Amino acid sequence: MTSNTSLWKHTKTWFHRWGSPAWFYRTSGLIIPWLWAGFFLLAVPGLFWGLFIAPADYLQGDSYRIIFIHVPSAWQSMLIFAVMAGFALIGMVWRIRVAETLAMCCAPIGAAFTVVTLISGSLWGKPTWGTFWQWDGRMTSELVLLFLYLGVIGLQQAIEEPRRAARAAGLLALVGVVNLPIIHYSVEWWTTLHQGTTVSLLGESSIAPSMLWPLLLMVGAAKFFFAANLLSRTRNTLLVQDREKNWVRETVWGVKQ
Amino acid sequence: MSMDWLSGPHATFILSAYGIALVVSLYVALAPVFSGKRQRRLIADMHQHQDQQTT
């Protein structure tokens, strides 16, 4: 009982520490190189396997190889929106500035993943369906996701005071979460040109293991890319927000004042 | 190892998709590195200016 209480206390203290910008800046600086290492460790074999080892698809031929960037980007674009809304909620409920900053730094990365998803999907669509674009459920809801990201970025830029901007944009992120189940279930709710679910986390996947493994490596790589990038962007933003504070002075000059 | 697809009919689509993904991810990955360096320099200049004014 005592050890459990002590473990809980330690975990709580550890989480609270992340709320300190100075601690966040120092600790994330130590983690970022490892995240990049994780990204390269997964992305290099994933890309090589996907582009040069995995066999051609019996129906789509080689054009399916776009899956190794399209699906990881698409999953990541949705996950980032959920993470952004989660941080925005934490920021709103507990007024933790680091959480607000993390939420706002998610938006440009999520928008980039959404752009890659839309462009790669479009380039895959032409040889497969004969068209770059169709206003079907999956594609349209993914485009709405891009507009939501742009809305969050725009709203945040439009308000000068950073904390007010983060709260207003965070509210939009929370409302926008409603789009995530629409994207996910769009292929089941409507008859779409976009194919149905191929990879299932709980059930059996309808994709060959020789194609599934490189795909999973790329999915993992996208997670590391996002985490490293998010921490880098958040560190920069915190440094600018706290430029008058002592911890920034110590960090920039490398000495205690 | 199969590289036959590079001379196949879908090579343009595959290479375009990967090329665009590479450009976007490079931009997203490198932007905070360069802006971080610039911001640290600006903050250092600001502190130096403040210190000079106080002495």
mmCIF file of C-alpha atoms in Angstrom:
data_model
loop_
_atom_site.group_PDB
_atom_site.id
_atom_site.type_symbol
_atom_site.label_atom_id
_atom_site.label_comp_id
_atom_site.label_asym_id
_atom_site.label_seq_id
_atom_site.Cartn_x
_atom_site.Cartn_y
_atom_site.Cartn_z
ATOM 1 C CA MET A 1 0.000 0.000 0.000
ATOM 2 C CA THR A 2 2.766 2.411 0.992
ATOM 3 C CA SER A 3 4.843 1.536 -2.075
ATOM 4 C CA ASN A 4 1.767 2.037 -4.275
ATOM 5 C CA THR A 5 1.143 5.467 -2.760
ATOM 6 C CA SER A 6 4.797 6.352 -3.207
ATOM 7 C CA LEU A 7 4.749 5.200 -6.850
ATOM 8 C CA TRP A 8 1.603 7.261 -7.493
ATOM 9 C CA LYS A 9 3.231 10.289 -5.854
ATOM 10 C CA HIS A 10 6.365 9.902 -7.955
ATOM 11 C CA THR A 11 4.329 9.503 -11.156
ATOM 12 C CA LYS A 12 2.273 12.588 -10.293
ATOM 13 C CA THR A 13 5.401 14.626 -9.573
ATOM 14 C CA TRP A 14 6.937 13.439 -12.850
ATOM 15 C CA PHE A 15 3.861 14.569 -14.792
ATOM 16 C CA HIS A 16 3.752 17.899 -12.973
ATOM 17 C CA ARG A 17 7.390 18.531 -13.884
ATOM 18 C CA TRP A 18 6.428 18.530 -17.573
ATOM 19 C CA GLY A 19 4.299 21.588 -16.796
ATOM 20 C CA SER A 20 7.450 23.605 -16.065
ATOM 21 C CA PRO A 21 8.736 25.250 -19.285
ATOM 22 C CA ALA A 22 12.350 25.147 -18.069
ATOM 23 C CA TRP A 23 12.157 21.442 -17.213
ATOM 24 C CA PHE A 24 10.300 20.707 -20.442
ATOM 25 C CA TYR A 25 12.956 22.538 -22.471
ATOM 26 C CA ARG A 26 15.873 20.672 -20.860
ATOM 27 C CA THR A 27 14.271 17.213 -20.820
ATOM 28 C CA SER A 28 12.838 17.341 -24.335
ATOM 29 C CA GLY A 29 16.262 18.454 -25.602
ATOM 30 C CA LEU A 30 17.659 15.151 -24.301
ATOM 31 C CA ILE A 31 14.826 13.075 -25.815
ATOM 32 C CA ILE A 32 14.719 14.601 -29.326
ATOM 33 C CA PRO A 33 17.924 12.934 -30.706
ATOM 34 C CA TRP A 34 16.586 9.526 -29.599
ATOM 35 C CA LEU A 35 13.279 10.183 -31.348
ATOM 36 C CA TRP A 36 15.101 11.040 -34.576
ATOM 37 C CA ALA A 37 17.179 7.868 -34.179
ATOM 38 C CA GLY A 38 13.938 5.886 -33.800
ATOM 39 C CA PHE A 39 12.541 7.553 -36.916
ATOM 40 C CA PHE A 40 15.545 6.644 -39.075
ATOM 41 C CA LEU A 41 15.728 3.116 -37.641
ATOM 42 C CA LEU A 42 12.163 2.473 -38.792
ATOM 43 C CA ALA A 43 11.914 4.674 -41.911
ATOM 44 C CA VAL A 44 15.044 3.444 -43.723
ATOM 45 C CA PRO A 45 14.195 -0.312 -43.646
ATOM 46 C CA GLY A 46 10.498 0.497 -44.090
ATOM 47 C CA LEU A 47 11.098 2.487 -47.271
ATOM 48 C CA PHE A 48 13.614 0.010 -48.655
ATOM 49 C CA TRP A 49 11.322 -2.950 -47.961
ATOM 50 C CA GLY A 50 8.268 -1.178 -49.339
ATOM 51 C CA LEU A 51 9.903 0.125 -52.506
ATOM 52 C CA PHE A 52 12.297 -2.665 -53.444
ATOM 53 C CA ILE A 53 11.450 -5.915 -51.631
ATOM 54 C CA ALA A 54 7.653 -6.065 -51.298
ATOM 55 C CA PRO A 55 6.017 -7.732 -54.319
ATOM 56 C CA ALA A 56 3.725 -5.910 -56.758
ATOM 57 C CA ASP A 57 -0.010 -6.082 -56.025
ATOM 58 C CA TYR A 58 -1.940 -8.600 -58.137
ATOM 59 C CA LEU A 59 -4.607 -6.015 -59.003
ATOM 60 C CA GLN A 60 -3.014 -2.572 -58.759
ATOM 61 C CA GLY A 61 0.496 -3.484 -59.870
ATOM 62 C CA ASP A 62 3.228 -1.228 -58.493
ATOM 63 C CA SER A 63 1.083 1.865 -57.930
ATOM 64 C CA TYR A 64 0.065 0.421 -54.529
ATOM 65 C CA ARG A 65 3.625 1.257 -53.295
ATOM 66 C CA ILE A 66 2.266 4.745 -52.546
ATOM 67 C CA ILE A 67 0.510 3.041 -49.591
ATOM 68 C CA PHE A 68 3.771 3.200 -47.607
ATOM 69 C CA ILE A 69 3.520 6.979 -47.322
ATOM 70 C CA HIS A 70 -0.221 7.484 -47.862
ATOM 71 C CA VAL A 71 -1.537 5.304 -45.028
ATOM 72 C CA PRO A 72 1.046 6.347 -42.369
ATOM 73 C CA SER A 73 0.359 10.029 -43.246
ATOM 74 C CA ALA A 74 -3.406 9.539 -43.144
ATOM 75 C CA TRP A 75 -3.349 7.780 -39.766
ATOM 76 C CA GLN A 76 -0.918 10.356 -38.431
ATOM 77 C CA SER A 77 -3.044 13.292 -39.644
ATOM 78 C CA MET A 78 -5.972 11.941 -37.603
ATOM 79 C CA LEU A 79 -3.896 10.980 -34.574
ATOM 80 C CA ILE A 80 -2.278 14.427 -34.423
ATOM 81 C CA PHE A 81 -5.690 16.089 -34.420
ATOM 82 C CA ALA A 82 -6.753 13.884 -31.482
ATOM 83 C CA VAL A 83 -3.474 14.638 -29.648
ATOM 84 C CA MET A 84 -3.938 18.372 -30.343
ATOM 85 C CA ALA A 85 -7.469 18.278 -28.929
ATOM 86 C CA GLY A 86 -6.213 16.293 -25.904
ATOM 87 C CA PHE A 87 -3.529 18.875 -25.108
ATOM 88 C CA ALA A 88 -6.020 21.702 -25.707
ATOM 89 C CA LEU A 89 -8.405 20.097 -23.203
ATOM 90 C CA ILE A 90 -5.613 19.692 -20.608
ATOM 91 C CA GLY A 91 -4.630 23.322 -21.198
ATOM 92 C CA MET A 92 -8.198 24.519 -20.742
ATOM 93 C CA VAL A 93 -9.034 22.455 -17.661
ATOM 94 C CA TRP A 94 -5.756 22.746 -15.721
ATOM 95 C CA ARG A 95 -4.450 25.977 -17.318
ATOM 96 C CA ILE A 96 -1.080 24.395 -18.121
ATOM 97 C CA ARG A 97 0.764 26.642 -20.543
ATOM 98 C CA VAL A 98 3.056 23.878 -21.835
ATOM 99 C CA ALA A 99 -0.038 21.821 -22.806
ATOM 100 C CA GLU A 100 -1.522 24.836 -24.656
ATOM 101 C CA THR A 101 1.785 25.336 -26.490
ATOM 102 C CA LEU A 102 2.011 21.641 -27.365
ATOM 103 C CA ALA A 103 -1.532 21.772 -28.781
ATOM 104 C CA MET A 104 -0.726 24.768 -30.974
ATOM 105 C CA CYS A 105 2.527 23.218 -32.208
ATOM 106 C CA CYS A 106 0.608 20.095 -33.305
ATOM 107 C CA ALA A 107 -1.363 22.051 -35.937
ATOM 108 C CA PRO A 108 1.344 22.756 -38.587
ATOM 109 C CA ILE A 109 2.681 19.203 -38.350
ATOM 110 C CA GLY A 110 -0.834 17.757 -38.671
ATOM 111 C CA ALA A 111 -1.561 20.030 -41.633
ATOM 112 C CA ALA A 112 1.627 18.823 -43.354
ATOM 113 C CA PHE A 113 0.653 15.168 -42.853
ATOM 114 C CA THR A 114 -2.825 15.929 -44.224
ATOM 115 C CA VAL A 115 -1.353 17.617 -47.311
ATOM 116 C CA VAL A 116 0.879 14.567 -47.935
ATOM 117 C CA THR A 117 -2.154 12.291 -47.457
ATOM 118 C CA LEU A 118 -4.272 14.221 -49.969
ATOM 119 C CA ILE A 119 -1.534 14.568 -52.602
ATOM 120 C CA SER A 120 -0.283 10.978 -52.326
ATOM 121 C CA GLY A 121 -3.877 9.697 -52.371
ATOM 122 C CA SER A 122 -4.601 11.760 -55.442
ATOM 123 C CA LEU A 123 -1.468 10.433 -57.189
ATOM 124 C CA TRP A 124 -2.514 6.894 -56.267
ATOM 125 C CA GLY A 125 -6.073 7.521 -57.436
ATOM 126 C CA LYS A 126 -5.148 8.431 -61.016
ATOM 127 C CA PRO A 127 -3.649 5.049 -62.057
ATOM 128 C CA THR A 128 -6.119 3.102 -59.877
ATOM 129 C CA TRP A 129 -9.458 4.853 -60.402
ATOM 130 C CA GLY A 130 -8.630 6.965 -63.439
ATOM 131 C CA THR A 131 -9.148 10.241 -61.572
ATOM 132 C CA PHE A 132 -7.084 12.451 -59.269
ATOM 133 C CA TRP A 133 -10.079 13.522 -57.202
ATOM 134 C CA GLN A 134 -13.615 12.495 -56.398
ATOM 135 C CA TRP A 135 -15.899 14.188 -53.890
ATOM 136 C CA ASP A 136 -16.500 10.987 -51.948
ATOM 137 C CA GLY A 137 -16.831 10.626 -48.169
ATOM 138 C CA ARG A 138 -13.243 9.711 -47.303
ATOM 139 C CA MET A 139 -11.536 12.285 -49.511
ATOM 140 C CA THR A 140 -13.910 15.120 -48.648
ATOM 141 C CA SER A 141 -13.709 14.493 -44.884
ATOM 142 C CA GLU A 142 -9.879 14.407 -45.103
ATOM 143 C CA LEU A 143 -9.997 17.736 -46.963
ATOM 144 C CA VAL A 144 -12.239 19.096 -44.169
ATOM 145 C CA LEU A 145 -9.516 17.964 -41.728
ATOM 146 C CA LEU A 146 -7.000 20.111 -43.618
ATOM 147 C CA PHE A 147 -9.355 23.113 -43.383
ATOM 148 C CA LEU A 148 -9.753 22.483 -39.650
ATOM 149 C CA TYR A 149 -5.968 22.476 -39.212
ATOM 150 C CA LEU A 150 -5.709 25.697 -41.236
ATOM 151 C CA GLY A 151 -8.527 27.166 -39.123
ATOM 152 C CA VAL A 152 -6.667 26.336 -35.896
ATOM 153 C CA ILE A 153 -3.433 27.859 -37.267
ATOM 154 C CA GLY A 154 -5.264 30.945 -38.583
ATOM 155 C CA LEU A 155 -7.178 31.550 -35.354
ATOM 156 C CA GLN A 156 -4.030 31.199 -33.303
ATOM 157 C CA GLN A 157 -2.190 33.692 -35.535
ATOM 158 C CA ALA A 158 -5.084 36.153 -35.482
ATOM 159 C CA ILE A 159 -5.012 36.708 -31.699
ATOM 160 C CA GLU A 160 -1.964 38.500 -30.367
ATOM 161 C CA GLU A 161 -1.947 37.306 -26.745
ATOM 162 C CA PRO A 162 -0.538 33.721 -26.943
ATOM 163 C CA ARG A 163 -2.623 32.186 -24.140
ATOM 164 C CA ARG A 164 -5.914 33.628 -25.388
ATOM 165 C CA ALA A 165 -4.984 32.518 -28.904
ATOM 166 C CA ALA A 166 -4.239 28.993 -27.674
ATOM 167 C CA ARG A 167 -7.553 28.774 -25.820
ATOM 168 C CA ALA A 168 -9.606 30.009 -28.786
ATOM 169 C CA ALA A 169 -7.810 27.726 -31.260
ATOM 170 C CA GLY A 170 -7.980 24.869 -28.732
ATOM 171 C CA LEU A 171 -11.755 25.215 -28.633
ATOM 172 C CA LEU A 172 -11.877 24.858 -32.423
ATOM 173 C CA ALA A 173 -9.650 21.758 -32.128
ATOM 174 C CA LEU A 174 -12.052 20.237 -29.594
ATOM 175 C CA VAL A 175 -15.060 20.895 -31.838
ATOM 176 C CA GLY A 176 -13.176 19.551 -34.864
ATOM 177 C CA VAL A 177 -12.674 16.153 -33.210
ATOM 178 C CA VAL A 178 -16.168 15.291 -34.466
ATOM 179 C CA ASN A 179 -14.614 14.966 -37.941
ATOM 180 C CA LEU A 180 -12.342 12.069 -36.896
ATOM 181 C CA PRO A 181 -15.032 9.336 -36.654
ATOM 182 C CA ILE A 182 -16.521 10.719 -39.896
ATOM 183 C CA ILE A 183 -13.183 10.148 -41.675
ATOM 184 C CA HIS A 184 -12.763 6.703 -40.130
ATOM 185 C CA TYR A 185 -16.275 5.392 -40.827
ATOM 186 C CA SER A 186 -16.830 7.248 -44.112
ATOM 187 C CA VAL A 187 -15.949 4.112 -46.115
ATOM 188 C CA GLU A 188 -18.615 2.150 -44.208
ATOM 189 C CA TRP A 189 -21.341 4.808 -44.033
ATOM 190 C CA TRP A 190 -21.261 5.776 -47.707
ATOM 191 C CA THR A 191 -20.533 3.982 -50.948
ATOM 192 C CA THR A 192 -17.166 5.480 -51.760
ATOM 193 C CA LEU A 193 -14.552 5.164 -54.441
ATOM 194 C CA HIS A 194 -11.984 4.882 -51.675
ATOM 195 C CA GLN A 195 -11.325 1.290 -50.641
ATOM 196 C CA GLY A 196 -12.512 -0.030 -47.284
ATOM 197 C CA THR A 197 -10.398 -0.858 -44.248
ATOM 198 C CA THR A 198 -7.387 -2.989 -45.242
ATOM 199 C CA VAL A 199 -5.372 -2.947 -42.024
ATOM 200 C CA SER A 200 -7.196 -3.724 -38.807
ATOM 201 C CA LEU A 201 -5.610 -3.379 -35.375
ATOM 202 C CA LEU A 202 -8.104 -5.717 -33.698
ATOM 203 C CA GLY A 203 -9.296 -8.068 -36.461
ATOM 204 C CA GLU A 204 -7.490 -9.759 -39.317
ATOM 205 C CA SER A 205 -5.873 -7.540 -41.956
ATOM 206 C CA SER A 206 -6.632 -8.185 -45.622
ATOM 207 C CA ILE A 207 -3.110 -7.235 -46.705
ATOM 208 C CA ALA A 208 -0.250 -9.706 -47.290
ATOM 209 C CA PRO A 209 2.376 -9.805 -44.493
ATOM 210 C CA SER A 210 5.117 -8.919 -47.027
ATOM 211 C CA MET A 211 3.285 -5.600 -47.546
ATOM 212 C CA LEU A 212 1.991 -5.197 -43.990
ATOM 213 C CA TRP A 213 5.394 -5.207 -42.244
ATOM 214 C CA PRO A 214 6.973 -2.345 -44.223
ATOM 215 C CA LEU A 215 3.698 -0.468 -43.775
ATOM 216 C CA LEU A 216 3.844 -0.915 -39.998
ATOM 217 C CA LEU A 217 7.499 0.224 -39.969
ATOM 218 C CA MET A 218 6.486 3.404 -41.794
ATOM 219 C CA VAL A 219 3.548 3.924 -39.423
ATOM 220 C CA GLY A 220 5.984 3.700 -36.496
ATOM 221 C CA ALA A 221 8.428 6.060 -38.236
ATOM 222 C CA ALA A 222 5.658 8.657 -38.676
ATOM 223 C CA LYS A 223 5.006 8.567 -34.898
ATOM 224 C CA PHE A 224 8.691 9.227 -34.120
ATOM 225 C CA PHE A 225 8.826 12.007 -36.739
ATOM 226 C CA PHE A 226 5.809 13.696 -35.183
ATOM 227 C CA ALA A 227 7.088 13.386 -31.605
ATOM 228 C CA ALA A 228 10.561 14.772 -32.438
ATOM 229 C CA ASN A 229 9.089 17.617 -34.458
ATOM 230 C CA LEU A 230 6.472 18.507 -31.856
ATOM 231 C CA LEU A 231 9.060 18.730 -29.078
ATOM 232 C CA SER A 232 11.381 20.895 -31.256
ATOM 233 C CA ARG A 233 8.603 23.321 -32.140
ATOM 234 C CA THR A 234 7.327 23.509 -28.561
ATOM 235 C CA ARG A 235 10.832 24.212 -27.236
ATOM 236 C CA ASN A 236 11.213 27.123 -29.675
ATOM 237 C CA THR A 237 7.812 28.575 -28.810
ATOM 238 C CA LEU A 238 8.460 28.344 -25.048
ATOM 239 C CA LEU A 239 11.849 30.007 -25.495
ATOM 240 C CA VAL A 240 10.251 32.978 -27.273
ATOM 241 C CA GLN A 241 7.319 33.233 -24.827
ATOM 242 C CA ASP A 242 9.680 33.211 -21.806
ATOM 243 C CA ARG A 243 12.459 35.308 -23.369
ATOM 244 C CA GLU A 244 12.494 37.701 -20.380
ATOM 245 C CA LYS A 245 12.741 34.921 -17.793
ATOM 246 C CA ASN A 246 15.860 33.728 -16.019
ATOM 247 C CA TRP A 247 15.730 30.152 -17.270
ATOM 248 C CA VAL A 248 15.897 31.388 -20.861
ATOM 249 C CA ARG A 249 18.826 33.659 -19.977
ATOM 250 C CA GLU A 250 20.588 30.670 -18.420
ATOM 251 C CA THR A 251 19.769 28.474 -21.417
ATOM 252 C CA VAL A 252 20.857 30.972 -24.063
ATOM 253 C CA TRP A 253 24.045 32.036 -22.280
ATOM 254 C CA GLY A 254 24.734 28.638 -20.709
ATOM 255 C CA VAL A 255 25.489 30.206 -17.272
ATOM 256 C CA LYS A 256 23.483 31.047 -14.163
ATOM 257 C CA GLN A 257 22.899 34.808 -13.841
ATOM 258 C CA MET B 1 15.343 -6.935 -54.812
ATOM 259 C CA SER B 2 12.986 -5.633 -57.454
ATOM 260 C CA MET B 3 13.463 -2.257 -59.083
ATOM 261 C CA ASP B 4 11.434 -3.060 -62.205
ATOM 262 C CA TRP B 5 8.691 -0.618 -61.230
ATOM 263 C CA LEU B 6 11.105 2.283 -61.863
ATOM 264 C CA SER B 7 10.700 1.647 -65.593
ATOM 265 C CA GLY B 8 7.012 0.689 -65.282
ATOM 266 C CA PRO B 9 3.943 2.762 -66.195
ATOM 267 C CA HIS B 10 3.315 3.915 -62.582
ATOM 268 C CA ALA B 11 6.831 5.132 -61.830
ATOM 269 C CA THR B 12 5.917 8.809 -62.352
ATOM 270 C CA PHE B 13 3.044 8.606 -59.865
ATOM 271 C CA ILE B 14 5.084 6.720 -57.255
ATOM 272 C CA LEU B 15 8.138 8.970 -57.562
ATOM 273 C CA SER B 16 5.991 12.130 -57.500
ATOM 274 C CA ALA B 17 4.211 10.984 -54.331
ATOM 275 C CA TYR B 18 7.486 10.109 -52.585
ATOM 276 C CA GLY B 19 9.159 13.275 -53.844
ATOM 277 C CA ILE B 20 6.413 15.534 -52.525
ATOM 278 C CA ALA B 21 6.377 13.650 -49.197
ATOM 279 C CA LEU B 22 10.156 14.121 -48.960
ATOM 280 C CA VAL B 23 10.000 17.868 -49.669
ATOM 281 C CA VAL B 24 7.133 18.450 -47.187
ATOM 282 C CA SER B 25 8.750 16.377 -44.436
ATOM 283 C CA LEU B 26 12.147 18.027 -44.935
ATOM 284 C CA TYR B 27 10.514 21.452 -44.669
ATOM 285 C CA VAL B 28 8.532 20.462 -41.555
ATOM 286 C CA ALA B 29 11.586 18.849 -39.927
ATOM 287 C CA LEU B 30 14.110 21.581 -40.680
ATOM 288 C CA ALA B 31 11.933 24.660 -40.052
ATOM 289 C CA PRO B 32 12.123 24.423 -36.224
ATOM 290 C CA VAL B 33 15.875 23.756 -36.354
ATOM 291 C CA PHE B 34 16.625 26.964 -38.274
ATOM 292 C CA SER B 35 13.998 29.110 -36.545
ATOM 293 C CA GLY B 36 15.257 27.851 -33.156
ATOM 294 C CA LYS B 37 18.809 28.935 -33.967
ATOM 295 C CA ARG B 38 17.594 32.344 -35.171
ATOM 296 C CA GLN B 39 15.423 32.857 -32.101
ATOM 297 C CA ARG B 40 18.231 31.955 -29.712
ATOM 298 C CA ARG B 41 20.461 34.500 -31.456
ATOM 299 C CA LEU B 42 17.764 37.207 -31.276
ATOM 300 C CA ILE B 43 17.125 36.496 -27.589
ATOM 301 C CA ALA B 44 20.868 36.573 -26.866
ATOM 302 C CA ASP B 45 21.133 39.963 -28.647
ATOM 303 C CA MET B 46 18.151 41.256 -26.665
ATOM 304 C CA HIS B 47 19.739 40.191 -23.352
ATOM 305 C CA GLN B 48 23.063 41.736 -24.332
ATOM 306 C CA HIS B 49 21.326 44.991 -25.198
ATOM 307 C CA GLN B 50 19.455 44.967 -21.864
ATOM 308 C CA ASP B 51 22.689 44.290 -19.947
ATOM 309 C CA GLN B 52 24.482 47.126 -21.730
ATOM 310 C CA GLN B 53 21.659 49.529 -20.829
ATOM 311 C CA THR B 54 21.756 48.605 -17.146
ATOM 312 C CA THR B 55 25.552 48.964 -16.780
#
